[in-house]
Coordinates of C-alpha atoms and ligand atoms in Angstrom, one line a residue:
X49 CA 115.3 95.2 105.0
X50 CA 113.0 92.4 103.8
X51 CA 114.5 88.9 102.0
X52 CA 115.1 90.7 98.8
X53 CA 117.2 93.3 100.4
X54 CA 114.6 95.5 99.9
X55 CA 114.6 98.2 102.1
X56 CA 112.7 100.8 100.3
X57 CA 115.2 103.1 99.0
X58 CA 113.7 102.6 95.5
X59 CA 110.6 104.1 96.3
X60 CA 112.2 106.6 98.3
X61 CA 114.0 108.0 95.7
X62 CA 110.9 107.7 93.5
X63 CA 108.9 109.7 95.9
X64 CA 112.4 112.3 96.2
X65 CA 111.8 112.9 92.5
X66 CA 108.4 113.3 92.3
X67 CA 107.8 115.8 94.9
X68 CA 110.9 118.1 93.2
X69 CA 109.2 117.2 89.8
X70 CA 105.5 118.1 90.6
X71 CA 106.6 121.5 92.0
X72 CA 108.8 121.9 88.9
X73 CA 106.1 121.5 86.7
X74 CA 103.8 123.1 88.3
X75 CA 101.3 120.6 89.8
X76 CA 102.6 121.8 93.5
X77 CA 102.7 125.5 94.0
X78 CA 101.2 128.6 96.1
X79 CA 97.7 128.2 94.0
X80 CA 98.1 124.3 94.1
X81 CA 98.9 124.0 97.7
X82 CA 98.1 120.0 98.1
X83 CA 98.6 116.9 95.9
X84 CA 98.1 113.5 96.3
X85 CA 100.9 111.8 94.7
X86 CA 100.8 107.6 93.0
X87 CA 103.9 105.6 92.4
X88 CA 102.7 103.5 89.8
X89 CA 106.2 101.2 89.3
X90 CA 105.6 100.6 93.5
X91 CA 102.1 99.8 93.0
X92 CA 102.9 97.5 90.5
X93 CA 105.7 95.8 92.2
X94 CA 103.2 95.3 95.0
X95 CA 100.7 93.8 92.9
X96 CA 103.8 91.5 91.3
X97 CA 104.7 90.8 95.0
X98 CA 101.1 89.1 95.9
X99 CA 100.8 86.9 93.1
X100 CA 104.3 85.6 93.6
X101 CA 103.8 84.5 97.4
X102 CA 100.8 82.7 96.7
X103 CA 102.0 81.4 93.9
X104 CA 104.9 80.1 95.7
X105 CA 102.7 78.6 98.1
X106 CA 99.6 76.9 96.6
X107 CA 99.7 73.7 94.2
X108 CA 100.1 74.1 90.5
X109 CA 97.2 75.3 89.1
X110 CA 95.2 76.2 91.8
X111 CA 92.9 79.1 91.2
X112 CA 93.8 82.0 93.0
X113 CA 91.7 85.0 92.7
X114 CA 93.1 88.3 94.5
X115 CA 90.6 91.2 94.6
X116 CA 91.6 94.1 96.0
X117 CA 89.8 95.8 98.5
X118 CA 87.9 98.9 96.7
X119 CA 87.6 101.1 99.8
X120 CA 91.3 101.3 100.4
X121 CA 92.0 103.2 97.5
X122 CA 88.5 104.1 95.4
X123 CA 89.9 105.4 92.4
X124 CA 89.3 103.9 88.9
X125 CA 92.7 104.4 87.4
X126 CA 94.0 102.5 90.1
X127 CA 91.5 99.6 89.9
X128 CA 92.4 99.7 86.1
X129 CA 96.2 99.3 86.9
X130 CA 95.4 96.2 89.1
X131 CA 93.4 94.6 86.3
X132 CA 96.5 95.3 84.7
X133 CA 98.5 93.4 87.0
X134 CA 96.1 90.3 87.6
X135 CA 93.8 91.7 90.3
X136 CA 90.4 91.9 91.1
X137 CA 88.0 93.6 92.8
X138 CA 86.7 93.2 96.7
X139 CA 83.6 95.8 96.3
X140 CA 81.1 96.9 99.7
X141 CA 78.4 99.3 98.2
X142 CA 77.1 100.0 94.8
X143 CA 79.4 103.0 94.5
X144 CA 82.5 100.4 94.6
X145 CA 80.4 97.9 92.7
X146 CA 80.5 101.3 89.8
X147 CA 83.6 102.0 90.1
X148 CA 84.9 98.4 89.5
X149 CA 82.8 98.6 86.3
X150 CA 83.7 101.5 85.2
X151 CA 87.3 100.0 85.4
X152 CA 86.6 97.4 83.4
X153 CA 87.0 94.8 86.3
X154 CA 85.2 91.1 85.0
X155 CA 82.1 90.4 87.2
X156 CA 84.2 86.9 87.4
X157 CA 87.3 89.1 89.1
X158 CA 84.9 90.8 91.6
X159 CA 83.5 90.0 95.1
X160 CA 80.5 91.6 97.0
X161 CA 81.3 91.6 101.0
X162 CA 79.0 94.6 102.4
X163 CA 77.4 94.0 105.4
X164 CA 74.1 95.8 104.5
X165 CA 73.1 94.8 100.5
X166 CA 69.9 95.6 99.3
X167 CA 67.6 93.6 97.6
X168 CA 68.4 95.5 94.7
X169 CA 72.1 95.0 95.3
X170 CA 71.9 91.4 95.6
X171 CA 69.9 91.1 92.3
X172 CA 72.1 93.1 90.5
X173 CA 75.4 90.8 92.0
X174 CA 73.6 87.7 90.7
X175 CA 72.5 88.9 87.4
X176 CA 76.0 89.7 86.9
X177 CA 77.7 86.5 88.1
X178 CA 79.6 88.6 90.9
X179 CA 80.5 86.2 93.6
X180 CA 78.3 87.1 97.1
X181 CA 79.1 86.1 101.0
X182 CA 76.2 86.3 102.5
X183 CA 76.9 88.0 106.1
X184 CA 74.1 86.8 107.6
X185 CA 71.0 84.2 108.1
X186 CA 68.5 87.2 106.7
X187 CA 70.8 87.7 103.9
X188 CA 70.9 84.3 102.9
X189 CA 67.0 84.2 102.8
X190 CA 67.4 86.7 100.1
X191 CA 69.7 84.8 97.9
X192 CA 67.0 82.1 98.6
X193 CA 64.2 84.0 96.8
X194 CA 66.5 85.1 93.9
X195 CA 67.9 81.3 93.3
X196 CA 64.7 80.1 92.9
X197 CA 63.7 82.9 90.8
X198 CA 66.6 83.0 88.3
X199 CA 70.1 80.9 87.5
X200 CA 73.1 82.5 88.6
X201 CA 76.6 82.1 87.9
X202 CA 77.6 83.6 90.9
X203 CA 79.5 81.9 93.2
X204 CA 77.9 82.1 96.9
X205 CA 79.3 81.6 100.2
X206 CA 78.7 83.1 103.9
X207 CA 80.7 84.8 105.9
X208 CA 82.0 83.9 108.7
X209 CA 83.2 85.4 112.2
X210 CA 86.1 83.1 113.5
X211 CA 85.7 85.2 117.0
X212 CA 89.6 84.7 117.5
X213 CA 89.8 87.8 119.2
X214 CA 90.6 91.7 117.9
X215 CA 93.9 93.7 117.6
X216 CA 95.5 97.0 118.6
X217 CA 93.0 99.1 116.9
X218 CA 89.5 98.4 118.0
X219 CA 87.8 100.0 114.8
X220 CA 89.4 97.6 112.4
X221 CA 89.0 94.7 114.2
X222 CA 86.4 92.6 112.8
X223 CA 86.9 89.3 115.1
X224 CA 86.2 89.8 118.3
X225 CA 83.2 88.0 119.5
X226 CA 80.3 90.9 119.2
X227 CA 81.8 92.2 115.7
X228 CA 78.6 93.4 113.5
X229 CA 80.7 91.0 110.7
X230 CA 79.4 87.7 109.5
X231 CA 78.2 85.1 111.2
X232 CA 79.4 84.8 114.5
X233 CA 80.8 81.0 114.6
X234 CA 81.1 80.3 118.2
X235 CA 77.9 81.8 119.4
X236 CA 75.2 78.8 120.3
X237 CA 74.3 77.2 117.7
X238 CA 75.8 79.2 115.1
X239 CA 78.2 76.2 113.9
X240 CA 75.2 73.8 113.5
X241 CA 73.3 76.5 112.1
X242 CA 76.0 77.4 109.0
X243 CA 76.7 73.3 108.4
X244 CA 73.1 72.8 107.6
X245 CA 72.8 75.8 105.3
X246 CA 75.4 74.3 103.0
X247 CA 73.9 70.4 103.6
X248 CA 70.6 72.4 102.6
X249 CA 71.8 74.7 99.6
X250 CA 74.1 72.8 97.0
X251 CA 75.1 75.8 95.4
X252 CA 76.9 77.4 98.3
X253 CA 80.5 76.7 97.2
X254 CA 82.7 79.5 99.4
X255 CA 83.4 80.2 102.9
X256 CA 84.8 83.7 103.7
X257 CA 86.6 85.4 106.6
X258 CA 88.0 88.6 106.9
X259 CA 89.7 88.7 110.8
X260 CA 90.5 92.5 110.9
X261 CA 92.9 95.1 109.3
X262 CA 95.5 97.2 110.8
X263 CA 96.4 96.2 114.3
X264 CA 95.4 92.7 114.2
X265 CA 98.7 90.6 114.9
X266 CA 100.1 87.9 112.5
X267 CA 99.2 84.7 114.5
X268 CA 95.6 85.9 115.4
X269 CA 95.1 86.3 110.8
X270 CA 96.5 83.1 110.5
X271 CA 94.2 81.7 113.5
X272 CA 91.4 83.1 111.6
X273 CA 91.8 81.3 108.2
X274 CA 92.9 77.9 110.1
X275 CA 89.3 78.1 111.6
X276 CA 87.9 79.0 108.1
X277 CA 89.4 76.3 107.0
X278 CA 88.5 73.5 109.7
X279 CA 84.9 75.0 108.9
X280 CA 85.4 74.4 105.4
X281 CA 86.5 70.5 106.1
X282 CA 83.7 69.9 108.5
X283 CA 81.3 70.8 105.9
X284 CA 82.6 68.9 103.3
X285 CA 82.9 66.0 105.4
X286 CA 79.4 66.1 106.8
X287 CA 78.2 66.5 103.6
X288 CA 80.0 63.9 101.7
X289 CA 81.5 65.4 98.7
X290 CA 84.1 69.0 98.1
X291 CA 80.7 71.1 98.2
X292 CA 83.0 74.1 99.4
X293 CA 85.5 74.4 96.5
X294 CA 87.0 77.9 97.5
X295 CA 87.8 79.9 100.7
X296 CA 88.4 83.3 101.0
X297 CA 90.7 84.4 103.4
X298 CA 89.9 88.2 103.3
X299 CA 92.8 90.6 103.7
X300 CA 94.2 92.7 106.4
X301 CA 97.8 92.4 106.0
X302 CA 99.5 95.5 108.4
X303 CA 102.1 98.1 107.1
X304 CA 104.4 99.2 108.5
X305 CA 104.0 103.0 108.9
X306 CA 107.4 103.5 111.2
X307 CA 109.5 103.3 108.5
X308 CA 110.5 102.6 105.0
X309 CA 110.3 98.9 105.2
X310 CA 107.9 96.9 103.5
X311 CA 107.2 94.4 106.5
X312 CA 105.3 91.7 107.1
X313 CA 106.0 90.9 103.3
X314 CA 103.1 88.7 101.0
X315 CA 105.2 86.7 100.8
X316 CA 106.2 85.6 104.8
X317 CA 102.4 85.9 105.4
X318 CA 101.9 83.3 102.5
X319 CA 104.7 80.9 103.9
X320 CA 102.9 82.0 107.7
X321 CA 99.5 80.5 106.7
X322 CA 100.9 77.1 104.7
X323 CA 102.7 76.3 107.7
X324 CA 99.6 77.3 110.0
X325 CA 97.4 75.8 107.5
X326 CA 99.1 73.4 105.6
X327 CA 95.3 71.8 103.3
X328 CA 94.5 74.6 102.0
X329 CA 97.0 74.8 100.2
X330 CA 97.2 71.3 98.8
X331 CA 95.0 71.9 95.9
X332 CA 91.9 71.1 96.5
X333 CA 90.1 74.7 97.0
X334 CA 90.5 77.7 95.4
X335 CA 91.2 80.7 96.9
X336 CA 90.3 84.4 97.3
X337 CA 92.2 87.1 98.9
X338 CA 91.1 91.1 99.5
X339 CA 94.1 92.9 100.5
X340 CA 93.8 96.9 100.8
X341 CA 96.2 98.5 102.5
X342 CA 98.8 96.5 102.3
X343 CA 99.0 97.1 98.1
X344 CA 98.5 100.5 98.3
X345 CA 99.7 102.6 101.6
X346 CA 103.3 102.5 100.7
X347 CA 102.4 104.1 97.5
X348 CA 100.6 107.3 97.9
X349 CA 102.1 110.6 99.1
X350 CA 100.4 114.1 100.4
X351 CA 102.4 116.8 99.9
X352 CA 101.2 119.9 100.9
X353 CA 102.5 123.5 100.9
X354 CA 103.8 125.5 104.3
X355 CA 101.5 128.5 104.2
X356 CA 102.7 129.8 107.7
X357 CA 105.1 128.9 109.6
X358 CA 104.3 130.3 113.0
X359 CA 105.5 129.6 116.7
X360 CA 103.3 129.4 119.6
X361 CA 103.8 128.7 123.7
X362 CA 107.7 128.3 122.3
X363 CA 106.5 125.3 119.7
X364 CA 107.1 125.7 116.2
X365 CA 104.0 125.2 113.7
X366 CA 104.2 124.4 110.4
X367 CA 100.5 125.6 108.9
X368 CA 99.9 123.4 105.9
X369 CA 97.4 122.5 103.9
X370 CA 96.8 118.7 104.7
X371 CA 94.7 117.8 107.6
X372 CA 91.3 116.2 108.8
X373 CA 90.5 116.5 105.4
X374 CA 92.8 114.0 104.0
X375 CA 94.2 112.5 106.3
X376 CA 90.5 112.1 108.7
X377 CA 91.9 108.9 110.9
X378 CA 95.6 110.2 112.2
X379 CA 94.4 113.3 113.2
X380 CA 90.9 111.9 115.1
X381 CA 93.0 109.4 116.4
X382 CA 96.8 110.5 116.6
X383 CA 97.6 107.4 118.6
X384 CA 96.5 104.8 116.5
X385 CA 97.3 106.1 112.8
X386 CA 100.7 108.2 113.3
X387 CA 102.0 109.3 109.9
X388 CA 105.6 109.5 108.7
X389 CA 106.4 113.2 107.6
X390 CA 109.3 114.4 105.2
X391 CA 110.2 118.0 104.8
X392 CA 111.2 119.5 101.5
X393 CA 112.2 123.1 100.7
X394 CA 110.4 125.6 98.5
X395 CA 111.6 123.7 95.4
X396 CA 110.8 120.0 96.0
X397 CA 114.4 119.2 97.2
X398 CA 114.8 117.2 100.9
X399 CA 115.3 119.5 103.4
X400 CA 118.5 118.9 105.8
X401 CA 119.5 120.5 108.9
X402 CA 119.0 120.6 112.6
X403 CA 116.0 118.8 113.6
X404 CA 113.5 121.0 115.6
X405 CA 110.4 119.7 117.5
X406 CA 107.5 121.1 115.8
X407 CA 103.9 120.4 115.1
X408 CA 103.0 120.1 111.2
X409 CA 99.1 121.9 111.4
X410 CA 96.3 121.2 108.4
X411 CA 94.2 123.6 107.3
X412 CA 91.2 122.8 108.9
X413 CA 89.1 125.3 111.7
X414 CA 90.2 123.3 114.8
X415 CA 92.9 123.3 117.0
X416 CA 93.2 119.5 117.0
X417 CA 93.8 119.3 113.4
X418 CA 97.6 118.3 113.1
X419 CA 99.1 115.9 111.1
X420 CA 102.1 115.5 113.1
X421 CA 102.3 116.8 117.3
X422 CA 106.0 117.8 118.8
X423 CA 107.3 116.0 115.8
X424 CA 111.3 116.3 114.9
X425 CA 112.0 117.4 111.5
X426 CA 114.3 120.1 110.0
X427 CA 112.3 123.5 110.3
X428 CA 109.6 123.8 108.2
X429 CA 109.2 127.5 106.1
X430 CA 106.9 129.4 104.8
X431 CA 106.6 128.2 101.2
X432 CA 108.3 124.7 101.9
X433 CA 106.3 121.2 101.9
X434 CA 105.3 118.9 104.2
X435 CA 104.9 115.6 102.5
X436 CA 102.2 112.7 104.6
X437 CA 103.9 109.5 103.5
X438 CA 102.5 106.1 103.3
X439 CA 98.9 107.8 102.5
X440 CA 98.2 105.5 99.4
X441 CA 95.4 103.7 101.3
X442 CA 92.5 105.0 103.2
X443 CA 93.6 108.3 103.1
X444 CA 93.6 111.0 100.3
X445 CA 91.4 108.9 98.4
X446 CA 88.9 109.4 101.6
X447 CA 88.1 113.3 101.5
X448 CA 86.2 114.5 103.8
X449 CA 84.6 117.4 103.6
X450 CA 85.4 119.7 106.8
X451 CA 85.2 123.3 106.1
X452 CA 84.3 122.4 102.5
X453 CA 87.6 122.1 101.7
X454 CA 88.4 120.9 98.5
X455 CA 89.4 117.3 97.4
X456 CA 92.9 117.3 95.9
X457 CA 94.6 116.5 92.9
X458 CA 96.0 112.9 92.9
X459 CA 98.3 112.5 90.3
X460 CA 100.2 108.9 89.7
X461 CA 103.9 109.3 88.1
X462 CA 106.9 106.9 86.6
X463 CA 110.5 108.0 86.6
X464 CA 111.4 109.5 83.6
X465 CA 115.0 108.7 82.1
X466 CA 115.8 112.7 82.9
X467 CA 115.9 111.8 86.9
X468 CA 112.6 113.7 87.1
X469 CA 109.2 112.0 86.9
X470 CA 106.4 111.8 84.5
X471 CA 102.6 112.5 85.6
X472 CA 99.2 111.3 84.9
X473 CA 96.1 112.9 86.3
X474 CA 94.3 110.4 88.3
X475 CA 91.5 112.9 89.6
X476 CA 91.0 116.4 88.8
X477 CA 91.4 119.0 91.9
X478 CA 87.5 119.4 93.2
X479 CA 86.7 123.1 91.3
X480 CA 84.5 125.9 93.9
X481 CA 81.7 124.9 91.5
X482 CA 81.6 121.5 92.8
X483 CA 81.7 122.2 96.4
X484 CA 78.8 124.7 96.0
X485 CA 76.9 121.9 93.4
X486 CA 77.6 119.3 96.0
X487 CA 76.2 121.2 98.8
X488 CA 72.9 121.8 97.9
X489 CA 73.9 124.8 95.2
X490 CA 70.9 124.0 92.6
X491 CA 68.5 124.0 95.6
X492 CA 69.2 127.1 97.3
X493 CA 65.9 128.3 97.9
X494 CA 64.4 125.1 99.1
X495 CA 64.4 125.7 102.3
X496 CA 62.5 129.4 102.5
X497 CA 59.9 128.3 100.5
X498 CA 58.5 125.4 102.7
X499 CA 56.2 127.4 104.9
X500 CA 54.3 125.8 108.1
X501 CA 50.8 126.1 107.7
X502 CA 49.4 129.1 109.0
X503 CA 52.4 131.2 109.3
X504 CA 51.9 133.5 106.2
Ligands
PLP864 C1 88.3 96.2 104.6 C2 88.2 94.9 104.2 C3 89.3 94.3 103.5 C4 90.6 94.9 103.3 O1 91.3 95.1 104.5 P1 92.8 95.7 104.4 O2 93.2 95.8 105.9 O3 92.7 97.0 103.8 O4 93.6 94.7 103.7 C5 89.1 93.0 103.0 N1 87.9 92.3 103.2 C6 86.9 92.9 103.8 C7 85.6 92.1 103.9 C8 87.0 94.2 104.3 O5 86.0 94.7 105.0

């Protein structure tokens, strides 16, 4: 239970009445065997959630921009709901960058962070007034070449590597002292080296640091945006006036994917950092956050059908139709990525009785694709659902393509007043046509028409 009371029974019950609602009308079924599923009033509590902690902790009228992080959940619906709700966009490629358009997110709302921008890229951010961190000394020779060539409204910073250490989860942490991320502060030299770019370049007025995602403990964040920060003051110090008028802090707040519970909240990581880092939030600089996960994982479901259910070497198998292809990290890396599963029956309702150990299977032509391994859940049937909760983030959203299977449905919903639920289409089912069009289908013959020389 978090300070509100909050223990997520709201959004269980959403999700309850969704699942029964999408088989009800149809969207779940034997010839629509996977769905991912959108609670729109939990993603806009979320969103509500952010800009209250922040809120609560900075100084009136301090400018707070909150850009969520694109890859989490790429979808342009959902980008459009956050614009709704005050937030804007953290993109990393020019695909983000389009789909951040395409939502109608303000260049003024949005951020450019990848590690590996193009020339092209980096034109295009400026011409648009898209704020830039510039990861690296080559990077900022770019952004050299283009200030001199044109005016930009962008606001420019660099990012920086804090090198406070990395988490749990090696592959999302972005801190530790070879990270490919930024510029790596306590390296020789490195310090000196990012002081005189701003003393040399007036119009850098950020400072960015993202310390790592998932896995990275509470303390180590907040030891990453106190560095940041003492950064920040050097700089302004040595240079004699608030040159550096906005820091942003990156995101990687960690959910909690053991249980219902929202936990850590915005709002104790808010009141974590003001007590850790008490100046930055007196006022006097902006700030930019990027939270993914954290807004979205506790609001996306998979729920997938039971095609067989089998038993092998005296273990039950649920074979379903959600694995590597939806949900790619928990079944590469079981240990790292475990997913809550709930069972429901044929007709969308909660399945009770005895708990059996099984394993819940995907679909997928490999035996280590499983969702869930010696799991307890009630006994999982033929024509019953398997539902991959917490997936809103960095999974559905994230096909990938093994066996050519194809992308699913992801479908947001509202309660209606009926105790059902009410659905939106967020991304069509990929069609057959699609797969074959995405795999080379208009090229077939390419390949037996390139002859070596001589061979004919
Ligand atoms: C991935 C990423 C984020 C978001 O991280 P979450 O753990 O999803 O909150 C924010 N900023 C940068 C630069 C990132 O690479």
């Amino acid at each position: 239970m978090d300070e509100y009371g909050n223990t997520g029974e709201g959004r269980a019950a959403r999700r309850d009445e969704a699942v029964r609602a999408a088989v009800e009308q149809g969207l779940l079924g034997p010839d629509s065997p996977i769905v991912g599923l959108l609670d729109v009033t939990g993603i806009r509590e979320s969103a509500a959630e952010l800009r209250a902690a922040f809120a609560e902790v900075t100084a009136p009228g301090t400018p707070v921009l909150h850009a969520f992080a694109v890859k989490a959940t790429p979808l342009v619906p959902v980008l459009r709901l956050l614009r709704e709700e005050g937030i804007g966009a953290e993109v990393a490629s020019p695909g983000e960058l389009a789909l951040a358009r395409a939502a109608g997110v303000a260049p003024a709302e949005t951020v450019l962070d990848s590690p590996a921008k193009t020339p092209a890229e980096l034109r295009e951010a400026l011409a648009l007034g898209i704020a830039v961190n510039a990861d690296n000394p080559q990077e900022l020779d770019r952004i050299d070449g283009l200030m001199r060539s044109a005016v930009s409204r962008s606001p420019l910073g660099i990012r920086v590597n804090p090198q406070v250490g990395g988490g749990s989860i090696g592959a999302t942490s972005t801190a530790t002292a070879t990270s490919k991320f930024g510029v790596a502060l306590r390296d020789e030299g490195a310090r000196e080296w990012v002081v005189r770019a701003y003393l040399d370049r007036p119009w850098l007025s950020r400072l960015h640091a993202h310390t790592g995602s998932q896995g990275i403990p509470f303390p180590l964040m907040a030891q990453g945006v106190a560095e940041t920060y003492a950064l920040a003051e050097e700089i302004n110090r040595r240079i004699g006036r608030p040159q550096i008028d906005t820091i942003d802090i990156g995101g990687g707040l960690p959910v909690n994917f053991a249980s219902e519970v929202t936990a850590p909240t915005y709002a104790e990581y808010a009141r974590a950092l003001r007590e850790a880092v008490p100046g930055l939030f007196d006022g006097r600089y902006g700030l930019v956050t990027e939270f993914g996960r954290s807004l979205l994982a506790k609001h996306g479901t998979i729920v997938a059908r039971v095609e067989y259910a089998k038993s092998a070497g005296g273990r039950a198998v649920a074979v379903t139709h959600a694995g590597v292809q939806v949900a790619t990290r928990t079944v590469y890396v079981p240990g790292s990525w475990p997913l809550r599963i709930s069972a429901y029956d044929g007709k969308g309702r909660p399945k009770s009785g005895a708990e059996v150990v099984q394993d819940v299977a995907g679909p997928a032509c490999f035996a280590g694709d499983l969702l869930a391994e010696g799991r307890a859940l009630p006994l999982l049937d033929q024509g019953d659902y398997a539902a991959a909760l917490d997936t809103g983030a960095y999974y559905f959203a994230h096909h990938y393509a093994y066996n050519s299977l194809a992308r699913p449905g992801i479908y947001g919903f509202v309660p209606d007043r009926a105790g059902g639920a009410r659905f939106a289409t967020v991304r069509d089912p990929q069609t057959l046509a699609s797969i074959v069009a995405e795999s080379g289908g208009a090229h077939a013959g390419a390949l037996t028409t390139l002859h070596t020389p001589g061979s004919r």
